[in-house]
Each structure stands twice: as C-alpha cells, then as structure tokens.
C-alpha cells in the first residue's frame, strides 16, 4: 500500500516518503522523485532520482551546479547567460565561451585527447607558447566539400607531401 509519513520538527518541517516510495506530480505522474535506500546522496543513504517520465525536465537557477554526492566537488556548472563548465576532480577542464569552447589546464594538460584507439592523437598547448598536434602516423588536411580530398600530408617522418592535386605549390607572390 502507498505510505507517506509527515514529520514536523520545529519550524522547518519535513515530508518523508518511505524507501522506494515516490513523490509523483502531473496527471500521468510525469515527474518523480524517489529514494531507494541503497546509495548515498546529499549526506543521506540511498539513491535519489529526479526524472521526467515523459517530456522534458527543467532545472532553473541563475547558476546551477551538479556536484558529487557529498556536495564536495563540482562536476558541472551552468551560468545564466554565460558558460557551461565541465570539471574533472573539481578542476575546470572545458567551458563554453561566446565564440566556441575553451580547454582549461596547466602547460601540459590543456589538451584535447582522442581516447582508446586514438590514444596517440592529441591537440593542445604544449608549453612555451607552442600549440601542438600529436599524431602517430602523420597529419592530413582534407577538404570535406570535395569527397575529403587530401590537400596536405605530413607523414610520420615529418616529410611534407603533396595532397590530391600532386603539387608542391606553397604559395606564390
């Protein structure tokens, strides 16, 4: 059977719903908040879920944070009329800016890395005001509007090779 406990303590008051019980809102229970009693969130024991079972779920705030279960580390931050910021181990790593995205990090860590099978491929800042591209088997500049025709090759030995047009035209005056 459905069970609800109302617990008024002092002037704050609490509404309690038993483990696995759900707070549901909407004619079709479109919003659910529930706690299963097993995992940890916000200092309590149990898993808490906020879900829109149909449609969209909106979280509104001038600045909205997603933090670790104990609230100790920021994982994401959404700023009204501004940036979306993503964090790793409480350190900002990526944010949106008015002209695109910005990668954050120290001299050796402000990079975009391609994972798994492409682990030797990275682009980013490599110190001493140098931007770099790590590429194990070479670099190609291609034209997606022309069936990805190769315009420039740099092979794994650092040799510059012509692209599809088979010329070495490095510009003219």
Short mmCIF file of N, CA and C in Angstrom, two decimals:
data_model
loop_
_atom_site.label_atom_id
_atom_site.label_comp_id
_atom_site.label_asym_id
_atom_site.label_seq_id
_atom_site.Cartn_x
_atom_site.Cartn_y
_atom_site.Cartn_z
N UNK A 1 0.84 -1.20 0.00
CA UNK A 1 0.00 0.00 0.00
C UNK A 1 0.87 1.24 0.00
N UNK A 2 0.33 2.34 -0.51
CA UNK A 2 1.07 3.59 -0.52
C UNK A 2 1.19 4.10 0.92
N UNK A 3 2.38 4.59 1.27
CA UNK A 3 2.59 5.09 2.62
C UNK A 3 3.29 6.43 2.55
N UNK A 4 2.85 7.34 3.38
CA UNK A 4 3.52 8.64 3.47
C UNK A 4 3.58 9.01 4.95
N UNK A 5 4.71 9.55 5.34
CA UNK A 5 4.89 9.99 6.71
C UNK A 5 5.16 11.49 6.68
N UNK A 6 4.47 12.25 7.47
CA UNK A 6 4.74 13.67 7.60
C UNK A 6 5.36 13.87 8.97
N UNK A 7 6.52 14.48 9.02
CA UNK A 7 7.27 14.64 10.25
C UNK A 7 7.55 16.12 10.42
N UNK A 8 6.90 16.78 11.33
CA UNK A 8 7.11 18.20 11.57
C UNK A 8 8.06 18.33 12.75
N UNK A 9 9.20 18.96 12.51
CA UNK A 9 10.20 19.14 13.56
C UNK A 9 10.50 20.63 13.70
N UNK A 10 10.12 21.19 14.79
CA UNK A 10 10.35 22.61 14.99
C UNK A 10 9.64 23.43 13.93
N UNK A 11 10.28 24.49 13.46
CA UNK A 11 9.64 25.35 12.47
C UNK A 11 9.99 24.95 11.04
N UNK A 12 10.89 23.95 10.85
CA UNK A 12 11.31 23.60 9.50
C UNK A 12 10.37 22.63 8.83
N UNK A 13 9.96 21.60 9.50
CA UNK A 13 9.03 20.62 8.94
C UNK A 13 9.62 19.82 7.80
N UNK A 14 9.32 18.55 7.76
CA UNK A 14 9.78 17.65 6.71
C UNK A 14 8.62 16.81 6.23
N UNK A 15 8.66 16.44 4.98
CA UNK A 15 7.74 15.45 4.45
C UNK A 15 8.59 14.26 4.08
N UNK A 16 8.24 13.08 4.60
CA UNK A 16 9.02 11.89 4.33
C UNK A 16 8.20 10.90 3.52
N UNK A 17 8.85 10.31 2.54
CA UNK A 17 8.25 9.23 1.76
C UNK A 17 9.15 8.03 1.98
N UNK A 18 8.59 6.91 2.31
CA UNK A 18 9.38 5.72 2.64
C UNK A 18 10.25 5.30 1.47
N UNK A 19 11.33 4.49 1.76
CA UNK A 19 12.20 3.97 0.71
C UNK A 19 11.37 3.33 -0.38
N UNK A 20 11.75 3.59 -1.60
CA UNK A 20 11.09 3.11 -2.82
C UNK A 20 9.72 3.75 -3.06
N UNK A 21 9.23 4.57 -2.13
CA UNK A 21 8.03 5.34 -2.38
C UNK A 21 8.39 6.51 -3.28
N UNK A 22 7.43 7.03 -3.99
CA UNK A 22 7.72 8.09 -4.95
C UNK A 22 6.85 9.31 -4.70
N UNK A 23 7.46 10.49 -4.83
CA UNK A 23 6.69 11.71 -4.97
C UNK A 23 6.41 11.82 -6.46
N UNK A 24 5.16 11.88 -6.84
CA UNK A 24 4.79 11.96 -8.24
C UNK A 24 3.94 13.19 -8.46
N UNK A 25 4.18 13.88 -9.58
CA UNK A 25 3.40 15.06 -9.92
C UNK A 25 2.96 14.96 -11.38
N UNK A 26 1.87 15.59 -11.68
CA UNK A 26 1.33 15.57 -13.04
C UNK A 26 0.24 14.53 -13.19
N UNK A 27 -0.68 14.75 -14.12
CA UNK A 27 -1.81 13.85 -14.32
C UNK A 27 -1.37 12.43 -14.67
N UNK A 28 -0.21 12.30 -15.33
CA UNK A 28 0.30 10.97 -15.70
C UNK A 28 1.57 10.65 -14.92
N UNK A 29 1.72 11.25 -13.74
CA UNK A 29 2.94 11.07 -12.92
C UNK A 29 4.19 11.40 -13.73
N UNK A 30 4.16 12.55 -14.41
CA UNK A 30 5.24 12.95 -15.31
C UNK A 30 6.52 13.31 -14.58
N UNK A 31 6.45 13.64 -13.31
CA UNK A 31 7.64 13.96 -12.53
C UNK A 31 7.68 13.02 -11.35
N UNK A 32 8.86 12.41 -11.14
CA UNK A 32 9.04 11.51 -10.00
C UNK A 32 10.30 11.88 -9.23
N UNK A 33 10.20 11.86 -7.93
CA UNK A 33 11.36 11.98 -7.05
C UNK A 33 11.26 10.80 -6.10
N UNK A 34 12.30 9.98 -6.07
CA UNK A 34 12.24 8.85 -5.14
C UNK A 34 13.62 8.45 -4.65
N UNK A 35 13.62 7.62 -3.62
CA UNK A 35 14.83 7.23 -2.91
C UNK A 35 14.73 5.74 -2.61
N UNK A 36 15.78 4.96 -3.01
CA UNK A 36 15.66 3.51 -2.85
C UNK A 36 16.35 2.95 -1.62
N UNK A 37 17.03 3.79 -0.84
CA UNK A 37 17.61 3.33 0.41
C UNK A 37 18.97 2.66 0.30
N UNK A 38 19.57 2.58 -0.88
CA UNK A 38 20.83 1.84 -1.03
C UNK A 38 22.07 2.70 -1.18
N UNK A 39 22.03 3.73 -1.99
CA UNK A 39 23.22 4.51 -2.29
C UNK A 39 23.20 5.82 -1.53
N UNK A 40 24.20 6.68 -1.77
CA UNK A 40 24.34 7.89 -0.98
C UNK A 40 24.14 9.13 -1.84
N UNK A 41 23.40 10.07 -1.33
CA UNK A 41 23.27 11.37 -1.98
C UNK A 41 22.95 12.42 -0.91
N UNK A 42 23.58 13.58 -1.03
CA UNK A 42 23.34 14.71 -0.12
C UNK A 42 23.40 14.32 1.34
N UNK A 43 24.36 13.48 1.72
CA UNK A 43 24.57 13.14 3.11
C UNK A 43 23.63 12.09 3.67
N UNK A 44 22.61 11.67 2.90
CA UNK A 44 21.73 10.62 3.39
C UNK A 44 22.12 9.30 2.73
N UNK A 45 21.48 8.24 3.15
CA UNK A 45 21.74 6.97 2.49
C UNK A 45 20.66 6.73 1.47
N UNK A 46 21.03 6.24 0.32
CA UNK A 46 20.04 5.89 -0.70
C UNK A 46 20.23 6.65 -1.99
N UNK A 47 19.65 6.14 -3.00
CA UNK A 47 19.68 6.71 -4.35
C UNK A 47 18.46 7.59 -4.52
N UNK A 48 18.66 8.82 -4.95
CA UNK A 48 17.55 9.72 -5.19
C UNK A 48 17.53 10.06 -6.67
N UNK A 49 16.35 9.98 -7.25
CA UNK A 49 16.22 10.22 -8.68
C UNK A 49 15.16 11.27 -8.91
N UNK A 50 15.48 12.22 -9.76
CA UNK A 50 14.53 13.22 -10.22
C UNK A 50 14.37 12.96 -11.70
N UNK A 51 13.19 12.57 -12.14
CA UNK A 51 13.02 12.14 -13.53
C UNK A 51 11.73 12.67 -14.12
N UNK A 52 11.82 13.08 -15.37
CA UNK A 52 10.62 13.38 -16.14
C UNK A 52 10.33 12.11 -16.93
N UNK A 53 9.26 11.43 -16.58
CA UNK A 53 8.97 10.16 -17.24
C UNK A 53 8.45 10.35 -18.65
N UNK A 54 8.04 11.56 -18.98
CA UNK A 54 7.70 11.90 -20.36
C UNK A 54 7.97 13.39 -20.53
N UNK A 55 8.34 13.79 -21.70
CA UNK A 55 8.62 15.21 -21.94
C UNK A 55 9.99 15.61 -21.43
N UNK A 56 10.16 16.88 -21.11
CA UNK A 56 11.44 17.45 -20.71
C UNK A 56 11.45 17.76 -19.22
N UNK A 57 12.65 17.81 -18.65
CA UNK A 57 12.84 18.17 -17.26
C UNK A 57 13.65 19.46 -17.23
N UNK A 58 13.17 20.46 -16.55
CA UNK A 58 13.86 21.74 -16.46
C UNK A 58 14.37 21.95 -15.05
N UNK A 59 15.62 22.38 -14.93
CA UNK A 59 16.18 22.84 -13.66
C UNK A 59 16.49 24.31 -13.88
N UNK A 60 15.87 25.18 -13.13
CA UNK A 60 16.06 26.61 -13.31
C UNK A 60 16.85 27.19 -12.15
N UNK A 61 17.79 28.06 -12.48
CA UNK A 61 18.56 28.76 -11.47
C UNK A 61 19.49 29.73 -12.16
N UNK A 62 19.86 30.81 -11.48
CA UNK A 62 20.81 31.75 -12.08
C UNK A 62 22.14 31.07 -12.35
N UNK A 63 22.59 30.27 -11.42
CA UNK A 63 23.74 29.41 -11.61
C UNK A 63 23.34 28.05 -11.05
N UNK A 64 23.45 27.02 -11.88
CA UNK A 64 23.04 25.68 -11.49
C UNK A 64 24.27 24.79 -11.44
N UNK A 65 24.44 24.07 -10.35
CA UNK A 65 25.59 23.18 -10.17
C UNK A 65 25.14 21.73 -10.16
N UNK A 66 25.97 20.85 -10.68
CA UNK A 66 25.85 19.42 -10.45
C UNK A 66 27.11 19.06 -9.68
N UNK A 67 26.90 18.49 -8.48
CA UNK A 67 28.03 18.21 -7.60
C UNK A 67 28.07 16.74 -7.25
N UNK A 68 29.18 16.31 -6.68
CA UNK A 68 29.30 14.94 -6.22
C UNK A 68 28.29 14.67 -5.12
N UNK A 69 28.05 13.41 -4.83
CA UNK A 69 27.03 13.02 -3.87
C UNK A 69 27.14 13.69 -2.52
N UNK A 70 28.36 13.97 -2.08
CA UNK A 70 28.52 14.62 -0.78
C UNK A 70 28.60 16.14 -0.93
N UNK A 71 28.42 16.64 -2.16
CA UNK A 71 28.45 18.08 -2.40
C UNK A 71 29.84 18.67 -2.35
N UNK A 72 30.86 17.83 -2.25
CA UNK A 72 32.22 18.32 -2.10
C UNK A 72 32.89 18.75 -3.38
N UNK A 73 32.51 18.18 -4.51
CA UNK A 73 33.18 18.51 -5.77
C UNK A 73 32.18 18.92 -6.83
N UNK A 74 32.50 20.02 -7.52
CA UNK A 74 31.68 20.44 -8.65
C UNK A 74 32.00 19.55 -9.84
N UNK A 75 30.96 19.05 -10.51
CA UNK A 75 31.12 18.25 -11.72
C UNK A 75 30.73 19.05 -12.95
N UNK A 76 29.72 19.92 -12.81
CA UNK A 76 29.29 20.78 -13.91
C UNK A 76 28.67 22.04 -13.32
N UNK A 77 28.78 23.11 -14.08
CA UNK A 77 28.24 24.40 -13.64
C UNK A 77 27.60 25.06 -14.87
N UNK A 78 26.38 25.56 -14.70
CA UNK A 78 25.65 26.20 -15.77
C UNK A 78 25.34 27.63 -15.33
N UNK A 79 25.89 28.61 -16.02
CA UNK A 79 25.78 30.01 -15.62
C UNK A 79 24.75 30.71 -16.52
N UNK A 80 23.79 31.40 -15.89
CA UNK A 80 22.76 32.13 -16.63
C UNK A 80 23.42 33.12 -17.59
N UNK A 81 22.99 33.11 -18.84
CA UNK A 81 23.54 33.99 -19.88
C UNK A 81 25.05 33.85 -20.02
N UNK A 82 25.59 32.68 -19.72
CA UNK A 82 27.04 32.52 -19.79
C UNK A 82 27.46 31.10 -20.07
N UNK A 83 28.50 30.70 -19.42
CA UNK A 83 29.21 29.46 -19.73
C UNK A 83 28.51 28.22 -19.19
N UNK A 84 28.83 27.12 -19.84
CA UNK A 84 28.61 25.78 -19.31
C UNK A 84 30.02 25.27 -19.02
N UNK A 85 30.27 24.84 -17.80
CA UNK A 85 31.60 24.41 -17.40
C UNK A 85 31.57 22.96 -16.98
N UNK A 86 32.55 22.17 -17.42
CA UNK A 86 32.69 20.78 -17.01
C UNK A 86 33.98 20.63 -16.22
N UNK A 87 33.90 19.82 -15.17
CA UNK A 87 35.02 19.66 -14.23
C UNK A 87 35.46 18.20 -14.16
N UNK A 88 36.74 18.00 -13.86
CA UNK A 88 37.28 16.68 -13.55
C UNK A 88 38.01 16.80 -12.21
N UNK A 89 37.60 16.01 -11.24
CA UNK A 89 38.21 16.05 -9.91
C UNK A 89 38.21 17.47 -9.35
N UNK A 90 37.07 18.16 -9.52
CA UNK A 90 36.84 19.51 -9.00
C UNK A 90 37.70 20.58 -9.68
N UNK A 91 38.26 20.29 -10.85
CA UNK A 91 39.06 21.25 -11.59
C UNK A 91 38.42 21.48 -12.94
N UNK A 92 38.17 22.75 -13.29
CA UNK A 92 37.53 23.07 -14.56
C UNK A 92 38.41 22.64 -15.72
N UNK A 93 37.81 21.88 -16.66
CA UNK A 93 38.56 21.38 -17.81
C UNK A 93 38.04 21.91 -19.14
N UNK A 94 36.71 22.17 -19.24
CA UNK A 94 36.13 22.61 -20.51
C UNK A 94 35.00 23.58 -20.21
N UNK A 95 34.93 24.66 -20.99
CA UNK A 95 33.82 25.59 -20.83
C UNK A 95 33.44 26.18 -22.18
N UNK A 96 32.18 26.58 -22.28
CA UNK A 96 31.75 27.29 -23.47
C UNK A 96 32.06 28.76 -23.29
N UNK A 97 32.41 29.41 -24.39
CA UNK A 97 32.62 30.85 -24.41
C UNK A 97 31.81 31.39 -25.58
N UNK A 98 31.68 32.69 -25.69
CA UNK A 98 30.81 33.28 -26.71
C UNK A 98 31.22 32.89 -28.12
N UNK A 99 32.48 32.54 -28.33
CA UNK A 99 32.95 32.19 -29.67
C UNK A 99 33.19 30.70 -29.87
N UNK A 100 32.88 29.86 -28.89
CA UNK A 100 33.09 28.42 -29.04
C UNK A 100 33.32 27.74 -27.72
N UNK A 101 34.43 27.01 -27.62
CA UNK A 101 34.78 26.32 -26.38
C UNK A 101 36.20 26.68 -25.95
N UNK A 102 36.48 26.49 -24.68
CA UNK A 102 37.81 26.74 -24.14
C UNK A 102 38.22 25.53 -23.32
N UNK A 103 39.45 25.05 -23.55
CA UNK A 103 40.01 23.95 -22.79
C UNK A 103 40.90 24.56 -21.72
N UNK A 104 40.71 24.11 -20.47
CA UNK A 104 41.48 24.65 -19.35
C UNK A 104 42.48 23.62 -18.86
N UNK A 105 43.60 24.09 -18.36
CA UNK A 105 44.57 23.18 -17.78
C UNK A 105 45.93 23.85 -17.67
N UNK A 106 46.87 23.13 -17.12
CA UNK A 106 48.22 23.64 -16.98
C UNK A 106 48.97 23.48 -18.30
N UNK A 107 50.22 23.85 -18.31
CA UNK A 107 51.05 23.79 -19.50
C UNK A 107 50.98 22.43 -20.19
N UNK A 108 50.97 21.37 -19.42
CA UNK A 108 51.00 20.05 -20.02
C UNK A 108 49.65 19.35 -20.06
N UNK A 109 48.58 20.01 -19.61
CA UNK A 109 47.31 19.29 -19.57
C UNK A 109 46.17 19.96 -20.33
N UNK A 110 46.41 21.11 -20.92
CA UNK A 110 45.35 21.79 -21.66
C UNK A 110 45.30 21.24 -23.08
N UNK A 111 44.78 20.03 -23.21
CA UNK A 111 44.77 19.35 -24.50
C UNK A 111 43.44 18.68 -24.73
N UNK A 112 43.15 18.45 -25.99
CA UNK A 112 42.03 17.61 -26.38
C UNK A 112 42.65 16.28 -26.79
N UNK A 113 42.28 15.22 -26.11
CA UNK A 113 42.82 13.90 -26.41
C UNK A 113 41.72 13.02 -26.96
N UNK A 114 42.07 12.21 -27.92
CA UNK A 114 41.13 11.27 -28.52
C UNK A 114 41.39 9.92 -27.89
N UNK A 115 40.39 9.34 -27.25
CA UNK A 115 40.57 8.16 -26.42
C UNK A 115 40.68 6.85 -27.17
N UNK A 116 40.97 5.83 -26.39
CA UNK A 116 41.01 4.44 -26.81
C UNK A 116 41.92 4.21 -28.01
N UNK A 117 41.35 3.87 -29.15
CA UNK A 117 42.14 3.50 -30.32
C UNK A 117 42.98 4.66 -30.84
N UNK A 118 42.66 5.88 -30.45
CA UNK A 118 43.37 7.06 -30.95
C UNK A 118 44.18 7.72 -29.83
N UNK A 119 44.67 6.94 -28.89
CA UNK A 119 45.31 7.49 -27.70
C UNK A 119 46.58 8.27 -28.01
N UNK A 120 47.17 8.08 -29.17
CA UNK A 120 48.36 8.84 -29.52
C UNK A 120 48.03 10.12 -30.27
N UNK A 121 46.77 10.48 -30.35
CA UNK A 121 46.36 11.68 -31.07
C UNK A 121 45.81 12.71 -30.10
N UNK A 122 46.48 13.87 -30.04
CA UNK A 122 46.08 14.95 -29.16
C UNK A 122 46.38 16.28 -29.84
N UNK A 123 45.60 17.29 -29.50
CA UNK A 123 45.93 18.64 -29.92
C UNK A 123 45.85 19.52 -28.68
N UNK A 124 46.67 20.55 -28.63
CA UNK A 124 46.60 21.44 -27.49
C UNK A 124 47.85 22.23 -27.27
N UNK A 125 47.93 22.79 -26.07
CA UNK A 125 49.04 23.64 -25.66
C UNK A 125 50.15 22.78 -25.08
N UNK A 126 51.38 22.96 -25.58
CA UNK A 126 52.49 22.13 -25.15
C UNK A 126 53.59 22.93 -24.48
N UNK A 127 53.29 24.09 -23.98
CA UNK A 127 54.26 24.89 -23.24
C UNK A 127 55.05 25.83 -24.12
N UNK A 128 55.63 26.83 -23.50
CA UNK A 128 56.44 27.84 -24.17
C UNK A 128 55.71 28.44 -25.37
N UNK A 129 54.43 28.71 -25.19
CA UNK A 129 53.60 29.32 -26.23
C UNK A 129 53.56 28.51 -27.52
N UNK A 130 53.57 27.20 -27.39
CA UNK A 130 53.53 26.32 -28.57
C UNK A 130 52.23 25.52 -28.58
N UNK A 131 51.56 25.57 -29.70
CA UNK A 131 50.38 24.75 -29.92
C UNK A 131 50.86 23.52 -30.69
N UNK A 132 50.39 22.36 -30.30
CA UNK A 132 50.89 21.15 -30.94
C UNK A 132 49.82 20.18 -31.33
N UNK A 133 50.20 19.30 -32.22
CA UNK A 133 49.35 18.18 -32.63
C UNK A 133 50.19 16.92 -32.46
N UNK A 134 49.72 16.00 -31.63
CA UNK A 134 50.37 14.70 -31.50
C UNK A 134 49.66 13.75 -32.47
N UNK A 135 50.42 13.22 -33.40
CA UNK A 135 49.83 12.29 -34.36
C UNK A 135 50.86 11.21 -34.66
N UNK A 136 50.55 9.99 -34.37
CA UNK A 136 51.48 8.88 -34.51
C UNK A 136 51.83 8.57 -35.97
N UNK A 137 50.84 8.56 -36.85
CA UNK A 137 51.09 8.14 -38.24
C UNK A 137 51.04 9.29 -39.23
N UNK A 138 51.11 10.52 -38.78
CA UNK A 138 51.11 11.65 -39.69
C UNK A 138 49.86 12.49 -39.56
N UNK A 139 49.82 13.55 -40.37
CA UNK A 139 48.73 14.52 -40.34
C UNK A 139 48.27 14.76 -41.77
N UNK A 140 46.97 14.87 -41.95
CA UNK A 140 46.40 15.22 -43.25
C UNK A 140 45.46 16.39 -43.07
N UNK A 141 45.49 17.30 -44.02
CA UNK A 141 44.49 18.34 -44.11
C UNK A 141 43.62 17.96 -45.30
N UNK A 142 42.30 17.79 -45.03
CA UNK A 142 41.39 17.29 -46.06
C UNK A 142 40.24 18.26 -46.28
N UNK A 143 39.63 18.14 -47.44
CA UNK A 143 38.52 19.01 -47.82
C UNK A 143 37.23 18.20 -47.85
N UNK A 144 36.36 18.34 -46.81
CA UNK A 144 35.13 17.55 -46.79
C UNK A 144 34.15 17.92 -47.91
N UNK A 145 34.28 19.12 -48.47
CA UNK A 145 33.39 19.50 -49.56
C UNK A 145 33.80 18.90 -50.89
N UNK A 146 34.95 18.25 -50.93
CA UNK A 146 35.46 17.62 -52.16
C UNK A 146 35.78 16.15 -51.88
N UNK A 147 34.82 15.42 -51.33
CA UNK A 147 34.97 13.98 -51.00
C UNK A 147 36.20 13.72 -50.13
N UNK A 148 36.50 14.64 -49.24
CA UNK A 148 37.64 14.54 -48.33
C UNK A 148 38.97 14.41 -49.06
N UNK A 149 39.10 15.13 -50.15
CA UNK A 149 40.36 15.14 -50.90
C UNK A 149 41.47 15.67 -50.00
N UNK A 150 42.61 15.01 -50.03
CA UNK A 150 43.76 15.41 -49.21
C UNK A 150 44.42 16.63 -49.84
N UNK A 151 44.56 17.68 -49.06
CA UNK A 151 45.19 18.91 -49.55
C UNK A 151 46.65 19.01 -49.13
N UNK A 152 47.00 18.37 -47.98
CA UNK A 152 48.38 18.40 -47.49
C UNK A 152 48.62 17.18 -46.63
N UNK A 153 49.77 16.55 -46.77
CA UNK A 153 50.19 15.41 -45.94
C UNK A 153 51.48 15.74 -45.22
N UNK A 154 51.56 15.36 -43.98
CA UNK A 154 52.83 15.34 -43.26
C UNK A 154 52.94 13.91 -42.75
N UNK A 155 53.92 13.16 -43.25
CA UNK A 155 53.99 11.74 -42.88
C UNK A 155 54.62 11.56 -41.51
N UNK A 156 54.71 10.32 -41.04
CA UNK A 156 55.20 10.03 -39.69
C UNK A 156 56.68 10.38 -39.52
N UNK A 157 57.41 10.62 -40.62
CA UNK A 157 58.81 11.05 -40.55
C UNK A 157 58.96 12.57 -40.60
N UNK A 158 57.82 13.29 -40.73
CA UNK A 158 57.86 14.75 -40.78
C UNK A 158 58.02 15.30 -42.18
N UNK A 159 57.96 14.46 -43.19
CA UNK A 159 58.08 14.93 -44.57
C UNK A 159 56.75 15.52 -45.04
N UNK A 160 56.84 16.70 -45.69
CA UNK A 160 55.66 17.34 -46.24
C UNK A 160 55.45 16.79 -47.64
N UNK A 161 54.27 16.27 -47.88
CA UNK A 161 53.96 15.63 -49.16
C UNK A 161 52.79 16.35 -49.81
N UNK A 162 52.72 16.30 -51.13
CA UNK A 162 51.60 16.97 -51.80
C UNK A 162 50.28 16.27 -51.50
N UNK A 163 49.21 17.04 -51.66
CA UNK A 163 47.88 16.48 -51.49
C UNK A 163 47.41 15.85 -52.78
N UNK A 164 46.11 15.76 -52.94
CA UNK A 164 45.50 15.11 -54.09
C UNK A 164 45.88 15.77 -55.41
N UNK A 165 46.10 17.08 -55.38
CA UNK A 165 46.43 17.78 -56.63
C UNK A 165 47.86 17.53 -57.08
N UNK A 166 48.67 16.83 -56.27
CA UNK A 166 50.02 16.39 -56.63
C UNK A 166 50.96 17.54 -56.98
N UNK A 167 50.86 18.67 -56.28
CA UNK A 167 51.79 19.77 -56.50
C UNK A 167 52.41 20.18 -55.17
N UNK A 168 53.50 20.93 -55.26
CA UNK A 168 54.16 21.46 -54.07
C UNK A 168 54.01 22.97 -54.02
N UNK A 169 52.91 23.52 -54.47
CA UNK A 169 52.69 24.95 -54.51
C UNK A 169 52.52 25.45 -53.08
N UNK A 170 53.55 26.06 -52.54
CA UNK A 170 53.50 26.59 -51.18
C UNK A 170 53.12 28.06 -51.17
N UNK A 171 52.56 28.52 -52.25
CA UNK A 171 52.12 29.90 -52.35
C UNK A 171 52.91 30.63 -53.41
N UNK A 172 52.36 31.68 -53.86
CA UNK A 172 53.05 32.49 -54.87
C UNK A 172 52.90 33.94 -54.51
N UNK A 173 53.78 34.76 -55.09
CA UNK A 173 53.72 36.19 -54.83
C UNK A 173 53.35 36.95 -56.07
#
